Each structure stands twice: as structure tokens, then as C-alpha cells.
Amino acid sequence: MVGGIATTLLVATLSFGGAIEGYLQELAREAKERDPNFTGFSKERGERIFTSLQRGKRGKKMACTSCHTRDLTQWGEQIFTGKKIAPLAPRANGERLQDIKKVKKWLRRNFKDTYGREGTPQEKGDVLLYILNF
């Protein structure tokens, strides 16, 4: 556990559940190792990351909202394949963010598709906090 990090307290207070809470704590430790000035995750930063347009996969301007929409309680659609995507917000889809192996896989894949790189631990934590609080 990272002592004094606001995220740890926020996660415990909001009771997201064991697996995702543990993963957020893991990301917080990694973020603190990378940046000693790290003080916690931010859902506001997460929203900016999630909604900002980037030159993504195949050179297309895209954001996470390109597939997941701005309303994470609604169904989305993968912009390249047309595959339907179940709501991302756990309050609308109780199965979301329960399988940490899948969470890690999709964060890695979606950051690479949208940003052309893997997200940092802080970026991943910020995005997860935004999704969890949607």
C-alpha cells in the first residue's frame, strides 16, 4: 500500500471491490515509483484522457469515446469492425472491471489503438477512476 496517497483512501471509501481496488493500489505503487511527486489518481484527468482526440490506429483521429461513446452507460460500437460493445460503466454493466486480466489486456490494447503506446500507470489509474465514477 502506498502511504498517504489520496487514491488509496478514495478507493477504500468508494468500495469498488477487491479485484479492481487491488489493481488501483498496484497502479498507484507503480506511479509513485515512476514519479515521487505522484499524489493520487484523478477522475478529471481520466475524463480528459478518455475524451481527447488523438491520431490513433491507421492514422485515424479518435478518442476512447469513438467506440465507447461519451455516455458509458450506453452500448458502443468498435469503429473499425462495427462490433457492439457493452456499456463500460460498472453501474450499467455489473460484469465490467471484474476480471483484472481482461482489464489489463483492454487498457493495453485500447491505449495502443488510440494513443499509439501503452498508457502509464497514472494514466491507467486516472481512466479507471473516471470509468468507476461514471
XYZ file of C-alpha atoms in Angstrom:
134
model
C 0.000 0.000 0.000
C 1.247 3.476 -0.837
C 1.007 5.541 2.321
C -0.546 8.980 2.073
C -1.823 8.647 -1.471
C -5.281 10.137 -1.833
C -6.270 7.434 -4.305
C -5.869 4.671 -1.765
C -8.249 6.445 0.586
C -10.659 7.250 -2.226
C -10.669 3.671 -3.467
C -11.296 2.317 0.032
C -14.040 4.871 0.646
C -15.884 4.126 -2.563
C -15.553 0.337 -2.126
C -15.120 -0.573 -5.773
C -14.472 -4.172 -4.887
C -11.460 -6.277 -4.072
C -10.004 -7.005 -7.504
C -10.247 -3.524 -9.016
C -9.286 -1.897 -5.722
C -6.181 -4.078 -5.591
C -5.307 -3.206 -9.174
C -5.697 0.522 -8.475
C -3.372 0.156 -5.496
C -0.878 -1.671 -7.726
C -1.069 1.145 -10.287
C -0.617 3.719 -7.511
C 2.571 1.959 -6.336
C 3.911 1.884 -9.905
C 3.003 5.534 -10.470
C 4.754 6.552 -7.231
C 7.870 4.594 -8.262
C 7.939 6.422 -11.603
C 7.169 9.819 -10.116
C 7.856 10.504 -6.428
C 5.535 13.541 -6.678
C 2.527 11.345 -7.559
C -0.291 12.104 -5.113
C -3.201 10.104 -6.488
C -5.438 9.436 -9.430
C -7.887 11.960 -10.806
C -11.208 11.232 -12.476
C -10.952 14.660 -14.150
C -7.625 13.711 -15.743
C -9.165 10.367 -16.615
C -12.019 12.095 -18.408
C -9.566 14.237 -20.397
C -7.594 11.132 -21.386
C -10.782 9.268 -22.303
C -12.290 12.067 -24.408
C -9.275 13.714 -26.073
C -8.783 13.145 -29.793
C -5.515 11.533 -30.856
C -4.020 10.280 -34.093
C -4.737 6.635 -33.429
C -4.795 3.328 -35.219
C -4.494 3.554 -39.007
C -3.843 7.304 -38.642
C -7.490 7.962 -37.747
C -8.398 10.778 -35.348
C -10.014 9.020 -32.425
C -10.649 9.006 -28.693
C -11.851 6.292 -26.343
C -15.299 7.803 -26.881
C -15.066 6.945 -30.584
C -16.021 3.374 -29.659
C -17.382 3.657 -26.111
C -19.407 6.895 -26.635
C -19.489 9.775 -24.155
C -22.208 8.028 -22.132
C -20.529 4.978 -20.629
C -23.899 3.556 -19.556
C -24.830 3.031 -23.226
C -23.701 0.467 -25.791
C -20.825 1.455 -28.055
C -19.522 0.200 -31.361
C -15.972 -0.573 -32.451
C -15.273 1.968 -35.206
C -13.230 -0.362 -37.411
C -15.196 -3.608 -37.113
C -18.693 -2.459 -36.171
C -18.718 -4.919 -33.254
C -21.119 -3.857 -30.494
C -19.500 -3.021 -27.138
C -21.431 -3.472 -23.891
C -21.655 -0.444 -21.576
C -18.338 0.340 -19.915
C -19.710 1.848 -16.684
C -19.992 -0.829 -13.965
C -23.266 0.700 -12.738
C -24.814 -0.146 -16.124
C -22.938 -3.411 -16.655
C -22.100 -5.301 -13.475
C -19.614 -7.529 -15.290
C -17.309 -4.620 -16.172
C -13.956 -4.320 -14.434
C -14.401 -7.599 -12.545
C -11.729 -9.629 -14.364
C -8.419 -7.815 -13.828
C -6.672 -9.882 -16.505
C -9.223 -8.540 -19.028
C -8.943 -5.005 -17.624
C -5.167 -5.059 -18.125
C -5.497 -6.532 -21.634
C -8.069 -3.983 -22.799
C -6.316 -0.993 -21.230
C -3.098 -2.004 -23.007
C -4.844 -2.641 -26.329
C -7.044 0.460 -26.260
C -4.213 2.806 -25.266
C -2.134 1.408 -28.130
C -5.018 1.799 -30.610
C -5.857 5.346 -29.514
C -2.521 6.763 -28.307
C -0.092 4.580 -30.222
C 1.569 3.486 -26.973
C 0.837 1.737 -23.722
C -0.590 4.016 -21.044
C 1.406 4.893 -17.958
C 0.291 3.576 -14.565
C -1.039 7.055 -13.712
C -2.983 7.312 -16.975
C -4.482 3.856 -16.475
C -5.475 4.688 -12.888
C -6.957 8.015 -13.934
C -9.035 6.374 -16.681
C -10.212 3.608 -14.363
C -11.214 6.129 -11.709
C -13.191 8.063 -14.343
C -14.971 4.886 -15.527
C -15.698 3.720 -11.973
C -17.214 7.083 -11.077
C -19.295 7.455 -14.240
